[in-house]
PDB file of C-alpha atoms in Angstrom:
ATOM      1  CA  MET A   1      77.437  51.925  66.487  1.00  0.00           C
ATOM      2  CA  PRO A   2      73.972  51.590  64.822  1.00  0.00           C
ATOM      3  CA  LYS A   3      74.028  50.729  61.111  1.00  0.00           C
ATOM      4  CA  LYS A   4      71.867  53.774  60.322  1.00  0.00           C
ATOM      5  CA  ILE A   5      74.505  56.180  61.662  1.00  0.00           C
ATOM      6  CA  ILE A   6      77.287  54.291  59.865  1.00  0.00           C
ATOM      7  CA  ASN A   7      75.422  54.543  56.576  1.00  0.00           C
ATOM      8  CA  GLN A   8      74.898  58.305  57.056  1.00  0.00           C
ATOM      9  CA  ILE A   9      78.619  58.814  57.694  1.00  0.00           C
ATOM     10  CA  LYS A  10      79.463  56.839  54.539  1.00  0.00           C
ATOM     11  CA  LYS A  11      77.251  59.177  52.513  1.00  0.00           C
ATOM     12  CA  ILE A  12      79.437  62.174  53.484  1.00  0.00           C
ATOM     13  CA  SER A  13      82.070  62.825  50.856  1.00  0.00           C
ATOM     14  CA  PRO A  14      85.645  62.121  52.002  1.00  0.00           C
ATOM     15  CA  SER A  15      86.728  65.694  51.221  1.00  0.00           C
ATOM     16  CA  LEU A  16      83.964  67.215  53.366  1.00  0.00           C
ATOM     17  CA  LEU A  17      84.681  64.782  56.183  1.00  0.00           C
ATOM     18  CA  ASN A  18      88.379  65.629  56.103  1.00  0.00           C
ATOM     19  CA  LEU A  19      87.540  69.328  56.146  1.00  0.00           C
ATOM     20  CA  ILE A  20      85.336  68.906  59.232  1.00  0.00           C
ATOM     21  CA  LEU A  21      87.995  66.860  61.034  1.00  0.00           C
ATOM     22  CA  PHE A  22      90.667  69.430  60.143  1.00  0.00           C
ATOM     23  CA  PHE A  23      88.516  72.280  61.439  1.00  0.00           C
ATOM     24  CA  LEU A  24      87.741  70.528  64.739  1.00  0.00           C
ATOM     25  CA  THR A  25      91.385  69.541  65.283  1.00  0.00           C
ATOM     26  CA  THR A  26      92.629  73.060  64.539  1.00  0.00           C
ATOM     27  CA  LEU A  27      90.037  74.581  66.861  1.00  0.00           C
ATOM     28  CA  ALA A  28      91.030  72.239  69.701  1.00  0.00           C
ATOM     29  CA  VAL A  29      94.742  73.002  69.251  1.00  0.00           C
ATOM     30  CA  LEU A  30      94.129  76.763  69.168  1.00  0.00           C
ATOM     31  CA  ILE A  31      92.067  76.621  72.374  1.00  0.00           C
ATOM     32  CA  ILE A  32      94.789  74.650  74.187  1.00  0.00           C
ATOM     33  CA  VAL A  33      97.603  76.910  72.956  1.00  0.00           C
ATOM     34  CA  PHE A  34      95.675  80.097  73.721  1.00  0.00           C
ATOM     35  CA  TYR A  35      94.881  78.922  77.240  1.00  0.00           C
ATOM     36  CA  GLN A  36      98.456  77.862  77.981  1.00  0.00           C
ATOM     37  CA  LEU A  37      99.773  81.281  77.004  1.00  0.00           C
ATOM     38  CA  PHE A  38      98.310  82.762  80.169  1.00  0.00           C
ATOM     39  CA  VAL A  39     100.039  81.651  83.314  1.00  0.00           C
ATOM     40  CA  ASP A  40     100.731  83.559  86.486  1.00  0.00           C
ATOM     41  CA  LYS A  41     104.174  84.664  87.697  1.00  0.00           C
ATOM     42  CA  ASN A  42     104.686  81.285  89.339  1.00  0.00           C
ATOM     43  CA  TYR A  43     103.932  79.454  86.068  1.00  0.00           C
ATOM     44  CA  ARG A  44     100.632  78.051  87.256  1.00  0.00           C
ATOM     45  CA  PHE A  45      97.835  77.820  84.721  1.00  0.00           C
ATOM     46  CA  LEU A  46      94.963  80.178  85.395  1.00  0.00           C
ATOM     47  CA  ASN A  47      91.849  78.234  86.261  1.00  0.00           C
ATOM     48  CA  PRO A  48      88.960  78.532  83.751  1.00  0.00           C
ATOM     49  CA  LYS A  49      86.860  80.571  86.183  1.00  0.00           C
ATOM     50  CA  LYS A  50      89.604  83.186  86.511  1.00  0.00           C
ATOM     51  CA  PHE A  51      90.521  83.014  82.828  1.00  0.00           C
ATOM     52  CA  LEU A  52      86.985  83.893  81.698  1.00  0.00           C
ATOM     53  CA  GLN A  53      86.414  86.796  84.095  1.00  0.00           C
ATOM     54  CA  PRO A  54      85.427  89.992  82.199  1.00  0.00           C
ATOM     55  CA  GLN A  55      88.112  92.035  83.983  1.00  0.00           C
ATOM     56  CA  PHE A  56      90.856  89.615  82.929  1.00  0.00           C
ATOM     57  CA  LEU A  57      89.661  89.437  79.314  1.00  0.00           C
ATOM     58  CA  LYS A  58      89.357  93.227  79.190  1.00  0.00           C
ATOM     59  CA  GLY A  59      92.995  93.471  80.257  1.00  0.00           C
ATOM     60  CA  LEU A  60      94.031  91.179  77.407  1.00  0.00           C
ATOM     61  CA  LEU A  61      92.201  93.317  74.849  1.00  0.00           C
ATOM     62  CA  LYS A  62      93.773  96.527  76.185  1.00  0.00           C
ATOM     63  CA  GLY A  63      97.229  95.012  75.952  1.00  0.00           C
ATOM     64  CA  ASN A  64     100.280  95.636  78.109  1.00  0.00           C
ATOM     65  CA  ARG A  65     101.391  99.230  78.449  1.00  0.00           C
ATOM     66  CA  GLU A  66     104.704 100.358  79.842  1.00  0.00           C
ATOM     67  CA  LEU A  67     104.714 102.133  83.178  1.00  0.00           C
ATOM     68  CA  GLU A  68     105.730 105.758  82.797  1.00  0.00           C
ATOM     69  CA  VAL A  69     108.005 105.655  85.878  1.00  0.00           C
ATOM     70  CA  ASN A  70     111.542 104.504  85.102  1.00  0.00           C
ATOM     71  CA  SER A  71     113.554 105.492  88.163  1.00  0.00           C
ATOM     72  CA  TRP A  72     113.226 105.607  91.942  1.00  0.00           C
ATOM     73  CA  GLU A  73     113.617 109.401  91.928  1.00  0.00           C
ATOM     74  CA  GLU A  74     110.641 109.733  89.607  1.00  0.00           C
ATOM     75  CA  LEU A  75     108.571 107.395  91.748  1.00  0.00           C
ATOM     76  CA  LYS A  76     109.360 109.279  94.971  1.00  0.00           C
ATOM     77  CA  ASN A  77     107.924 112.423  93.404  1.00  0.00           C
ATOM     78  CA  LYS A  78     104.621 110.676  92.772  1.00  0.00           C
ATOM     79  CA  ASN A  79     101.792 110.436  95.284  1.00  0.00           C
ATOM     80  CA  ILE A  80     102.220 107.032  96.925  1.00  0.00           C
ATOM     81  CA  PHE A  81      99.399 105.986  99.224  1.00  0.00           C
ATOM     82  CA  THR A  82     100.932 104.928 102.548  1.00  0.00           C
ATOM     83  CA  SER A  83      97.879 104.985 104.875  1.00  0.00           C
ATOM     84  CA  LEU A  84      99.304 107.918 106.847  1.00  0.00           C
ATOM     85  CA  VAL A  85      97.184 110.705 105.333  1.00  0.00           C
ATOM     86  CA  PHE A  86      93.761 110.048 103.787  1.00  0.00           C
ATOM     87  CA  LEU A  87      92.375 112.416 101.150  1.00  0.00           C
ATOM     88  CA  SER A  88      88.602 112.598 100.749  1.00  0.00           C
ATOM     89  CA  PRO A  89      87.022 111.576  97.414  1.00  0.00           C
ATOM     90  CA  ASN A  90      86.592 115.236  96.400  1.00  0.00           C
ATOM     91  CA  LYS A  91      90.198 116.004  97.451  1.00  0.00           C
ATOM     92  CA  ASP A  92      88.961 118.870  99.641  1.00  0.00           C
ATOM     93  CA  LYS A  93      89.665 117.240 103.026  1.00  0.00           C
ATOM     94  CA  ALA A  94      92.544 115.326 104.583  1.00  0.00           C
ATOM     95  CA  ALA A  95      92.451 113.147 107.690  1.00  0.00           C
ATOM     96  CA  LEU A  96      95.167 111.652 109.853  1.00  0.00           C
ATOM     97  CA  ILE A  97      95.580 110.265 113.365  1.00  0.00           C
ATOM     98  CA  ARG A  98      98.310 111.088 115.849  1.00  0.00           C
ATOM     99  CA  GLU A  99      98.936 109.924 119.401  1.00  0.00           C
ATOM    100  CA  ASP A 100      99.545 112.288 122.323  1.00  0.00           C
ATOM    101  CA  ASN A 101      99.932 111.077 125.938  1.00  0.00           C
ATOM    102  CA  ASN A 102      97.882 107.915 125.366  1.00  0.00           C
ATOM    103  CA  ASP A 103      95.166 109.913 123.612  1.00  0.00           C
ATOM    104  CA  PHE A 104      94.392 109.511 119.926  1.00  0.00           C
ATOM    105  CA  ILE A 105      93.699 112.698 118.007  1.00  0.00           C
ATOM    106  CA  LEU A 106      91.821 112.663 114.714  1.00  0.00           C
ATOM    107  CA  SER A 107      92.811 115.721 112.657  1.00  0.00           C
ATOM    108  CA  ILE A 108      90.661 116.759 109.713  1.00  0.00           C
ATOM    109  CA  SER A 109      91.862 119.574 107.466  1.00  0.00           C
ATOM    110  CA  GLN A 110      89.734 121.381 104.910  1.00  0.00           C
ATOM    111  CA  GLY A 111      91.852 122.864 102.158  1.00  0.00           C
ATOM    112  CA  GLY A 112      89.366 125.399 100.852  1.00  0.00           C
ATOM    113  CA  GLU A 113      88.709 126.886 104.301  1.00  0.00           C
ATOM    114  CA  ASN A 114      92.291 126.435 105.516  1.00  0.00           C
ATOM    115  CA  LYS A 115      91.196 125.131 108.910  1.00  0.00           C
ATOM    116  CA  THR A 116      91.761 121.989 110.966  1.00  0.00           C
ATOM    117  CA  LYS A 117      89.430 120.278 113.413  1.00  0.00           C
ATOM    118  CA  GLU A 118      90.848 117.945 116.062  1.00  0.00           C
ATOM    119  CA  ILE A 119      88.809 115.304 117.898  1.00  0.00           C
ATOM    120  CA  VAL A 120      90.326 113.599 120.947  1.00  0.00           C
ATOM    121  CA  PHE A 121      89.638 109.940 121.788  1.00  0.00           C
ATOM    122  CA  ASN A 122      90.841 109.115 125.297  1.00  0.00           C
ATOM    123  CA  SER A 123      89.323 105.717 126.023  1.00  0.00           C
ATOM    124  CA  LEU A 124      90.803 103.638 123.215  1.00  0.00           C
ATOM    125  CA  LYS A 125      93.927 101.499 123.006  1.00  0.00           C
ATOM    126  CA  LYS A 126      94.331 101.860 119.236  1.00  0.00           C
ATOM    127  CA  LEU A 127      92.686 103.934 116.525  1.00  0.00           C
ATOM    128  CA  ASN A 128      93.135 103.581 112.754  1.00  0.00           C
ATOM    129  CA  ILE A 129      91.554 105.239 109.755  1.00  0.00           C
ATOM    130  CA  ILE A 130      90.226 102.642 107.319  1.00  0.00           C
ATOM    131  CA  GLN A 131      89.228 105.119 104.610  1.00  0.00           C
ATOM    132  CA  TRP A 132      86.732 107.794 103.639  1.00  0.00           C
ATOM    133  CA  ASP A 133      83.239 106.881 102.568  1.00  0.00           C
ATOM    134  CA  LYS A 134      82.372 107.670  98.954  1.00  0.00           C
ATOM    135  CA  ASP A 135      79.968 110.415 100.161  1.00  0.00           C
ATOM    136  CA  ASN A 136      82.946 112.616 101.201  1.00  0.00           C
ATOM    137  CA  ASN A 137      81.477 113.343 104.666  1.00  0.00           C
ATOM    138  CA  ARG A 138      82.164 110.183 106.669  1.00  0.00           C
ATOM    139  CA  LEU A 139      85.221 108.283 107.848  1.00  0.00           C
ATOM    140  CA  TYR A 140      85.419 104.581 108.594  1.00  0.00           C
ATOM    141  CA  LEU A 141      87.512 103.959 111.703  1.00  0.00           C
ATOM    142  CA  ALA A 142      88.908 100.834 113.369  1.00  0.00           C
ATOM    143  CA  TYR A 143      89.495 101.014 117.111  1.00  0.00           C
ATOM    144  CA  LEU A 144      90.738  98.701 119.849  1.00  0.00           C
ATOM    145  CA  ASP A 145      88.628  98.914 123.004  1.00  0.00           C
ATOM    146  CA  GLU A 146      89.602  98.364 126.632  1.00  0.00           C
ATOM    147  CA  GLU A 147      88.643  94.675 126.377  1.00  0.00           C
ATOM    148  CA  ASP A 148      91.193  94.171 123.569  1.00  0.00           C
ATOM    149  CA  PHE A 149      88.570  93.719 120.859  1.00  0.00           C
ATOM    150  CA  TRP A 150      88.735  95.541 117.555  1.00  0.00           C
ATOM    151  CA  ASN A 151      85.648  97.367 116.310  1.00  0.00           C
ATOM    152  CA  ILE A 152      84.696  99.159 113.106  1.00  0.00           C
ATOM    153  CA  GLY A 153      82.600 102.312 113.118  1.00  0.00           C
ATOM    154  CA  ILE A 154      81.637 105.475 111.250  1.00  0.00           C
ATOM    155  CA  PHE A 155      82.640 109.003 112.168  1.00  0.00           C
ATOM    156  CA  ASN A 156      80.304 111.573 110.606  1.00  0.00           C
ATOM    157  CA  LEU A 157      81.786 114.991 109.845  1.00  0.00           C
ATOM    158  CA  ILE A 158      78.355 116.606 110.208  1.00  0.00           C
ATOM    159  CA  MET A 159      78.742 116.159 113.975  1.00  0.00           C
ATOM    160  CA  ILE A 160      81.757 118.473 113.875  1.00  0.00           C
ATOM    161  CA  GLU A 161      79.786 121.182 112.101  1.00  0.00           C
ATOM    162  CA  GLU A 162      76.979 120.870 114.653  1.00  0.00           C
ATOM    163  CA  ASN A 163      79.448 120.628 117.580  1.00  0.00           C
ATOM    164  CA  ASP A 164      77.737 117.409 118.665  1.00  0.00           C
ATOM    165  CA  LEU A 165      80.391 114.884 119.695  1.00  0.00           C
ATOM    166  CA  SER A 166      78.295 112.969 122.219  1.00  0.00           C
ATOM    167  CA  GLU A 167      78.535 109.881 120.010  1.00  0.00           C
ATOM    168  CA  LYS A 168      81.859 110.143 118.247  1.00  0.00           C
ATOM    169  CA  ILE A 169      81.805 106.765 116.489  1.00  0.00           C
ATOM    170  CA  LYS A 170      78.731 104.863 115.358  1.00  0.00           C
ATOM    171  CA  PRO A 171      79.528 101.115 115.641  1.00  0.00           C
ATOM    172  CA  LEU A 172      79.231  98.903 112.565  1.00  0.00           C
ATOM    173  CA  VAL A 173      81.107  95.709 113.495  1.00  0.00           C
ATOM    174  CA  GLU A 174      81.975  94.899 117.100  1.00  0.00           C
ATOM    175  CA  LYS A 175      84.087  92.404 119.060  1.00  0.00           C
ATOM    176  CA  ILE A 176      86.581  91.446 116.352  1.00  0.00           C
ATOM    177  CA  ASN A 177      89.188  89.074 117.749  1.00  0.00           C
ATOM    178  CA  PHE A 178      92.526  90.126 116.270  1.00  0.00           C
ATOM    179  CA  LYS A 179      95.987  90.892 117.666  1.00  0.00           C
ATOM    180  CA  GLY A 180      97.801  93.697 115.895  1.00  0.00           C
ATOM    181  CA  ASP A 181      98.531  97.414 115.840  1.00  0.00           C
ATOM    182  CA  LYS A 182      96.340  97.999 112.788  1.00  0.00           C
ATOM    183  CA  LEU A 183      93.159  96.264 111.670  1.00  0.00           C
ATOM    184  CA  THR A 184      92.659  97.176 108.011  1.00  0.00           C
ATOM    185  CA  THR A 185      93.074  99.898 105.374  1.00  0.00           C
ATOM    186  CA  SER A 186      91.298 100.511 102.071  1.00  0.00           C
ATOM    187  CA  ILE A 187      93.227 101.902  99.116  1.00  0.00           C
ATOM    188  CA  GLU A 188      90.255 103.888  97.806  1.00  0.00           C
ATOM    189  CA  PRO A 189      87.131 105.474  99.351  1.00  0.00           C
ATOM    190  CA  ILE A 190      84.685 102.806 100.439  1.00  0.00           C
ATOM    191  CA  SER A 191      81.528 102.144  98.464  1.00  0.00           C
ATOM    192  CA  GLU A 192      80.043  98.802  99.497  1.00  0.00           C
ATOM    193  CA  LYS A 193      82.486  96.565 101.370  1.00  0.00           C
ATOM    194  CA  ILE A 194      85.089  96.510 104.132  1.00  0.00           C
ATOM    195  CA  VAL A 195      87.616  93.682 104.476  1.00  0.00           C
ATOM    196  CA  TYR A 196      89.221  92.915 107.821  1.00  0.00           C
ATOM    197  CA  PRO A 197      91.095  90.018 109.498  1.00  0.00           C
ATOM    198  CA  GLU A 198      89.771  87.901 112.350  1.00  0.00           C
ATOM    199  CA  CYS A 199      91.436  85.061 114.287  1.00  0.00           C
ATOM    200  CA  ASP A 200      89.622  82.388 116.319  1.00  0.00           C
ATOM    201  CA  PRO A 201      92.326  81.022 116.623  1.00  0.00           C
ATOM    202  CA  ASN A 202      93.064  80.439 112.909  1.00  0.00           C
ATOM    203  CA  CYS A 203      92.962  83.661 110.942  1.00  0.00           C
ATOM    204  CA  HIS A 204      90.713  84.462 108.017  1.00  0.00           C
ATOM    205  CA  PHE A 205      89.479  87.564 106.226  1.00  0.00           C
ATOM    206  CA  VAL A 206      85.917  88.831 106.453  1.00  0.00           C
ATOM    207  CA  VAL A 207      84.192  90.802 103.691  1.00  0.00           C
ATOM    208  CA  PHE A 208      81.532  92.942 105.365  1.00  0.00           C
ATOM    209  CA  ASP A 209      78.731  94.152 103.101  1.00  0.00           C
ATOM    210  CA  LEU A 210      77.683  97.604 104.315  1.00  0.00           C
ATOM    211  CA  ALA A 211      74.249  97.600 102.679  1.00  0.00           C
ATOM    212  CA  LYS A 212      73.218  94.066 103.644  1.00  0.00           C
ATOM    213  CA  GLY A 213      75.109  93.809 106.931  1.00  0.00           C
ATOM    214  CA  THR A 214      76.327  90.344 105.905  1.00  0.00           C
ATOM    215  CA  LYS A 215      79.757  88.770 106.367  1.00  0.00           C
ATOM    216  CA  ASN A 216      81.588  86.492 103.948  1.00  0.00           C
ATOM    217  CA  SER A 217      84.661  84.600 105.146  1.00  0.00           C
ATOM    218  CA  ILE A 218      87.778  84.338 102.943  1.00  0.00           C
ATOM    219  CA  SER A 219      90.531  81.808 103.582  1.00  0.00           C
ATOM    220  CA  ILE A 220      94.046  83.147 104.100  1.00  0.00           C
ATOM    221  CA  VAL A 221      96.539  81.192 102.010  1.00  0.00           C
ATOM    222  CA  ASP A 222     100.277  81.159 101.465  1.00  0.00           C
ATOM    223  CA  GLU A 223     102.560  79.810  98.746  1.00  0.00           C
ATOM    224  CA  THR A 224     102.230  76.273 100.167  1.00  0.00           C
ATOM    225  CA  ASN A 225      98.406  76.443 100.420  1.00  0.00           C
ATOM    226  CA  GLU A 226      98.678  76.273 104.208  1.00  0.00           C
ATOM    227  CA  LYS A 227      95.366  77.413 105.707  1.00  0.00           C
ATOM    228  CA  ASN A 228      96.017  77.066 109.446  1.00  0.00           C
ATOM    229  CA  ILE A 229      97.540  80.532 109.786  1.00  0.00           C
ATOM    230  CA  MET A 230      97.620  82.016 113.272  1.00  0.00           C
ATOM    231  CA  VAL A 231      99.260  85.425 112.674  1.00  0.00           C
ATOM    232  CA  VAL A 232      98.618  87.821 109.811  1.00  0.00           C
ATOM    233  CA  SER A 233      98.891  91.540 109.054  1.00  0.00           C
ATOM    234  CA  LEU A 234      96.503  93.077 106.516  1.00  0.00           C
ATOM    235  CA  ASN A 235      98.244  95.921 104.676  1.00  0.00           C
ATOM    236  CA  PHE A 236      95.590  97.039 102.205  1.00  0.00           C
ATOM    237  CA  PHE A 237      92.417  95.920 100.500  1.00  0.00           C
ATOM    238  CA  ASP A 238      90.961  97.265  97.272  1.00  0.00           C
ATOM    239  CA  GLU A 239      87.230  96.985  96.736  1.00  0.00           C
ATOM    240  CA  LYS A 240      87.394  97.903  93.049  1.00  0.00           C
ATOM    241  CA  THR A 241      89.839  95.166  91.999  1.00  0.00           C
ATOM    242  CA  GLU A 242      88.761  92.829  94.836  1.00  0.00           C
ATOM    243  CA  LYS A 243      92.343  92.342  96.004  1.00  0.00           C
ATOM    244  CA  ILE A 244      93.814  91.901  99.500  1.00  0.00           C
ATOM    245  CA  ILE A 245      97.469  92.564 100.349  1.00  0.00           C
ATOM    246  CA  TYR A 246      98.808  91.047 103.551  1.00  0.00           C
ATOM    247  CA  GLU A 247     101.948  89.839 105.310  1.00  0.00           C
ATOM    248  CA  ILE A 248     102.728  86.727 107.311  1.00  0.00           C
ATOM    249  CA  LYS A 249     105.719  88.050 109.209  1.00  0.00           C
ATOM    250  CA  THR A 250     106.628  84.701 110.756  1.00  0.00           C
ATOM    251  CA  LYS A 251     107.358  83.564 107.199  1.00  0.00           C
ATOM    252  CA  ASP A 252     108.845  86.882 105.986  1.00  0.00           C
ATOM    253  CA  MET A 253     106.351  86.794 103.126  1.00  0.00           C
ATOM    254  CA  ALA A 254     103.705  89.052 101.603  1.00  0.00           C
ATOM    255  CA  TYR A 255     100.787  88.028  99.407  1.00  0.00           C
ATOM    256  CA  ILE A 256      98.174  89.409  97.052  1.00  0.00           C
ATOM    257  CA  ILE A 257      94.942  87.418  96.802  1.00  0.00           C
ATOM    258  CA  ASP A 258      91.481  88.201  95.511  1.00  0.00           C
ATOM    259  CA  PHE A 259      88.131  87.879  97.243  1.00  0.00           C
ATOM    260  CA  SER A 260      87.951  84.205  96.212  1.00  0.00           C
ATOM    261  CA  SER A 261      91.333  83.390  97.870  1.00  0.00           C
ATOM    262  CA  TYR A 262      93.068  83.009  94.499  1.00  0.00           C
ATOM    263  CA  LEU A 263      96.789  83.733  94.968  1.00  0.00           C
ATOM    264  CA  TRP A 264      98.056  86.332  92.467  1.00  0.00           C
ATOM    265  CA  HIS A 265     101.475  87.167  93.940  1.00  0.00           C
ATOM    266  CA  TYR A 266     103.702  86.044  96.763  1.00  0.00           C
ATOM    267  CA  ILE A 267     106.645  88.209  97.717  1.00  0.00           C
ATOM    268  CA  TYR A 268     109.793  87.245  99.605  1.00  0.00           C
ATOM    269  CA  LEU A 269     110.406  89.986 102.174  1.00  0.00           C
ATOM    270  CA  LYS A 270     113.710  88.424 103.217  1.00  0.00           C
ATOM    271  CA  PRO A 271     115.148  86.519 100.249  1.00  0.00           C
ATOM    272  CA  THR A 272     118.557  86.416 101.954  1.00  0.00           C
ATOM    273  CA  PRO A 273     119.484  87.106 105.605  1.00  0.00           C
ATOM    274  CA  ASP A 274     120.872  90.560 104.769  1.00  0.00           C
ATOM    275  CA  ASN A 275     118.361  91.558 102.100  1.00  0.00           C
ATOM    276  CA  LEU A 276     115.173  92.991 103.612  1.00  0.00           C
ATOM    277  CA  ILE A 277     112.359  94.073 101.312  1.00  0.00           C
ATOM    278  CA  GLU A 278     109.929  96.594 102.782  1.00  0.00           C
ATOM    279  CA  ILE A 279     106.426  97.355 101.541  1.00  0.00           C
ATOM    280  CA  LYS A 280     106.179 101.120 101.019  1.00  0.00           C
ATOM    281  CA  GLY A 281     102.646 101.715  99.775  1.00  0.00           C
ATOM    282  CA  ILE A 282     100.451 101.863  96.688  1.00  0.00           C
ATOM    283  CA  PHE A 283     101.190 103.733  93.463  1.00  0.00           C
ATOM    284  CA  VAL A 284      98.432 104.476  90.929  1.00  0.00           C
ATOM    285  CA  ASP A 285      99.672 105.197  87.408  1.00  0.00           C
ATOM    286  CA  SER A 286      98.069 107.498  84.828  1.00  0.00           C
ATOM    287  CA  LEU A 287      95.955 104.616  83.504  1.00  0.00           C
ATOM    288  CA  GLY A 288      94.478 103.964  86.941  1.00  0.00           C
ATOM    289  CA  ASN A 289      96.424 100.727  87.435  1.00  0.00           C
ATOM    290  CA  LYS A 290      97.448 100.082  91.038  1.00  0.00           C
ATOM    291  CA  LYS A 291     100.964  98.906  91.936  1.00  0.00           C
ATOM    292  CA  LEU A 292     102.224  97.622  95.264  1.00  0.00           C
ATOM    293  CA  VAL A 293     105.545  99.365  95.948  1.00  0.00           C
ATOM    294  CA  ALA A 294     108.294  97.422  97.748  1.00  0.00           C
ATOM    295  CA  TYR A 295     111.936  98.438  98.223  1.00  0.00           C
ATOM    296  CA  SER A 296     115.246  96.676  98.869  1.00  0.00           C
ATOM    297  CA  LYS A 297     117.813  98.959 100.494  1.00  0.00           C
ATOM    298  CA  LEU A 298     120.586  96.415  99.974  1.00  0.00           C
ATOM    299  CA  LYS A 299     119.907  95.899  96.264  1.00  0.00           C
ATOM    300  CA  ARG A 300     118.810  99.522  95.766  1.00  0.00           C
ATOM    301  CA  GLN A 301     115.844  98.246  93.808  1.00  0.00           C
ATOM    302  CA  THR A 302     112.169  99.176  93.775  1.00  0.00           C
ATOM    303  CA  TYR A 303     109.611  96.487  92.965  1.00  0.00           C
ATOM    304  CA  LEU A 304     106.207  97.335  91.503  1.00  0.00           C
ATOM    305  CA  TYR A 305     103.736  94.461  91.756  1.00  0.00           C
ATOM    306  CA  ASP A 306     100.643  94.827  89.596  1.00  0.00           C
ATOM    307  CA  ILE A 307      97.481  94.692  91.725  1.00  0.00           C
ATOM    308  CA  ASN A 308      95.020  94.844  88.829  1.00  0.00           C
ATOM    309  CA  ASP A 309      96.600  91.906  87.045  1.00  0.00           C
ATOM    310  CA  ILE A 310      99.738  89.750  87.039  1.00  0.00           C
ATOM    311  CA  GLY A 311     103.006  91.613  86.549  1.00  0.00           C
ATOM    312  CA  LEU A 312     106.211  92.884  88.148  1.00  0.00           C
ATOM    313  CA  LYS A 313     108.479  95.789  87.234  1.00  0.00           C
ATOM    314  CA  VAL A 314     111.902  96.341  88.824  1.00  0.00           C
ATOM    315  CA  ILE A 315     113.383  99.852  89.011  1.00  0.00           C
ATOM    316  CA  GLU A 316     117.105 100.286  89.670  1.00  0.00           C
ATOM    317  CA  ASP A 317     118.289 103.242  91.776  1.00  0.00           C
ATOM    318  CA  GLU A 318     120.240 105.757  89.762  1.00  0.00           C
TER     319      GLU A 318
END
């Protein structure tokens, strides 16, 4: 060390030097302790990138609040999103799909006018509703064509009003290689992005940007960080919280990851040979927090996995 620096240090009074050292040591200890307080449900430390995200820090400032549902009977009386019926953003329309003699029928009901329109699709192998668009007048649909490719398109309700069904679905994404009865489902009306699975042959998720028309690939992970996954089932995605919920049925496991492939939850769907846990849907509490609802018939227990953050609540049947 240069003599000049040594002489400057010697000029500092011992009391001031001790005070500086004490302050720096205390600050370092507080940072380490504060960081170690926040681990996920599997006792892994949150990485700094995740730890410093505004959404995560906002959750810390708000604090933990108890869920207002304390029994299965109460929960059953709530509106649980199951991807069977889709309400429009303004809550004035409802859409669902039913199958009749190999035809798929899209039914759209308008509450205020008390009428239902039905559109028949007779050249598709599968048809799913992904979700409403935020504009309240369009539906995003996923459909399996005769060549066994999945496609994503838009159905515009204005065509119903004008009785023009010459082009029922306007294609957005075509020729998606995926084997499954359902492609993807959004929890809330879609604003900017659609997430869907694709396998070639290893599976991954694709985030499709509607405005830019770009695709961003997301790795599918499991609890062992295995990335060569050949079979997957996407249950739900949530654009607002940037979360994806999916199952790997060959492992009897379900997972919640974010758009950066960070694993937030993994769920045993068959913890014992006779105990099957079934994913029921999504519950949104009065604070707007989303919970993944799973149920064990054997244990008579309902499990609520926090989608917005890390957390699990267990409800016993009465």
